[in-house]
Amino acid sequence: MKWNSYISKKYRNDSSLFYEIIENFDSLGEIIFQERNVLRKIEHSVLGTLAVKSFKKPHLINQLVYANFRKSKASRSYFHAEILTSKDINTPKPIAFFEEINKFRIDSSFYFSNYFEYDFTFRELIEKRNMFADWEFILKEFVQFIFNVHENNILFQDLSPGNVLIKKNNEKKTYSFSLVDLNRMTFQSLSLDQRLQNFIRLSLTDEMIPIIAKEYAKYSNEDFNLIRKQLHIKNNKFIERKVIKNKIKKLLGKNS
């Protein structure tokens, strides 16, 4: 067994501390998210407040692929975060990643970043809309943020409600947005169709679409009606696929 790792320059003299966290991961801090992967918030006396993600062990083929031919999810998360920060696009500051390799297969992997103190996620804008007196203003600022991401030739393929963290800047009366779960990204010049499709996994409401369309048209100098129409079409298709997928899951659950 061996470990592959990359630690940002500031923390390279503290490598032993990261291994201690990995060894005791299941008993440290508090769980922020637990599904396929486990994300913990860990307060450390030397390293500060960390967000540490433990990735689920991949299936056999990907164990071999990630160890030998392709960057692991932990590695991609780190280097994608570095790219974003180099372009002044907010994401929790990357600190390190670690990969446990056993017999040419990846067993486990971890990604360390600074913990980003946020007030809510994009999900709350959808599910708790009435809580926000400045709901429309937040949405408009978000569109400007995503337009800037697109202008930097970045396609964040996991742009979903839980992956957009939002913090209110009380003094400026503005909002900051931070992207997380970065392992699926591509870097290329984007067509308008790709840009609009990128919004769809956010589970947009009918109320959101004309606001997003108007703002994106303003920044992109594209036609508002075209953008609104395309967003409606794409959003409806996404919802239909989601309904069908959920029905299939229920049927499979009943038959199992």
PDB file of N, CA and C in Angstrom, residues 246-256:
ATOM      1  N   ASN A 246     -37.656   8.699 -11.466  1.00  0.00           N
ATOM      2  CA  ASN A 246     -38.177   8.389 -10.132  1.00  0.00           C
ATOM      3  C   ASN A 246     -39.202   7.261 -10.175  1.00  0.00           C
ATOM      4  N   LYS A 247     -40.015   7.231 -11.240  1.00  0.00           N
ATOM      5  CA  LYS A 247     -40.994   6.150 -11.391  1.00  0.00           C
ATOM      6  C   LYS A 247     -40.292   4.808 -11.561  1.00  0.00           C
ATOM      7  N   ILE A 248     -39.234   4.808 -12.369  1.00  0.00           N
ATOM      8  CA  ILE A 248     -38.469   3.571 -12.585  1.00  0.00           C
ATOM      9  C   ILE A 248     -37.843   3.104 -11.276  1.00  0.00           C
ATOM     10  N   LYS A 249     -37.309   4.047 -10.501  1.00  0.00           N
ATOM     11  CA  LYS A 249     -36.708   3.695  -9.212  1.00  0.00           C
ATOM     12  C   LYS A 249     -37.734   3.056  -8.282  1.00  0.00           C
ATOM     13  N   LYS A 250     -38.947   3.620  -8.265  1.00  0.00           N
ATOM     14  CA  LYS A 250     -40.001   3.070  -7.410  1.00  0.00           C
ATOM     15  C   LYS A 250     -40.390   1.670  -7.848  1.00  0.00           C
ATOM     16  N   LEU A 251     -40.496   1.475  -9.178  1.00  0.00           N
ATOM     17  CA  LEU A 251     -40.839   0.149  -9.698  1.00  0.00           C
ATOM     18  C   LEU A 251     -39.771  -0.872  -9.340  1.00  0.00           C
ATOM     19  N   LEU A 252     -38.528  -0.495  -9.499  1.00  0.00           N
ATOM     20  CA  LEU A 252     -37.431  -1.401  -9.160  1.00  0.00           C
ATOM     21  C   LEU A 252     -37.413  -1.694  -7.672  1.00  0.00           C
ATOM     22  N   GLY A 253     -37.768  -0.697  -6.885  1.00  0.00           N
ATOM     23  CA  GLY A 253     -37.813  -0.892  -5.435  1.00  0.00           C
ATOM     24  C   GLY A 253     -38.896  -1.865  -5.031  1.00  0.00           C
ATOM     25  N   LYS A 254     -40.034  -1.801  -5.723  1.00  0.00           N
ATOM     26  CA  LYS A 254     -41.142  -2.711  -5.422  1.00  0.00           C
ATOM     27  C   LYS A 254     -40.830  -4.132  -5.839  1.00  0.00           C
ATOM     28  N   ASN A 255     -40.031  -4.251  -6.919  1.00  0.00           N
ATOM     29  CA  ASN A 255     -39.740  -5.587  -7.435  1.00  0.00           C
ATOM     30  C   ASN A 255     -38.571  -6.254  -6.733  1.00  0.00           C
ATOM     31  N   SER A 256     -37.804  -5.467  -5.939  1.00  0.00           N
ATOM     32  CA  SER A 256     -36.609  -6.040  -5.323  1.00  0.00           C
ATOM     33  C   SER A 256     -36.946  -6.787  -4.044  1.00  0.00           C
TER      34      SER A 256
END
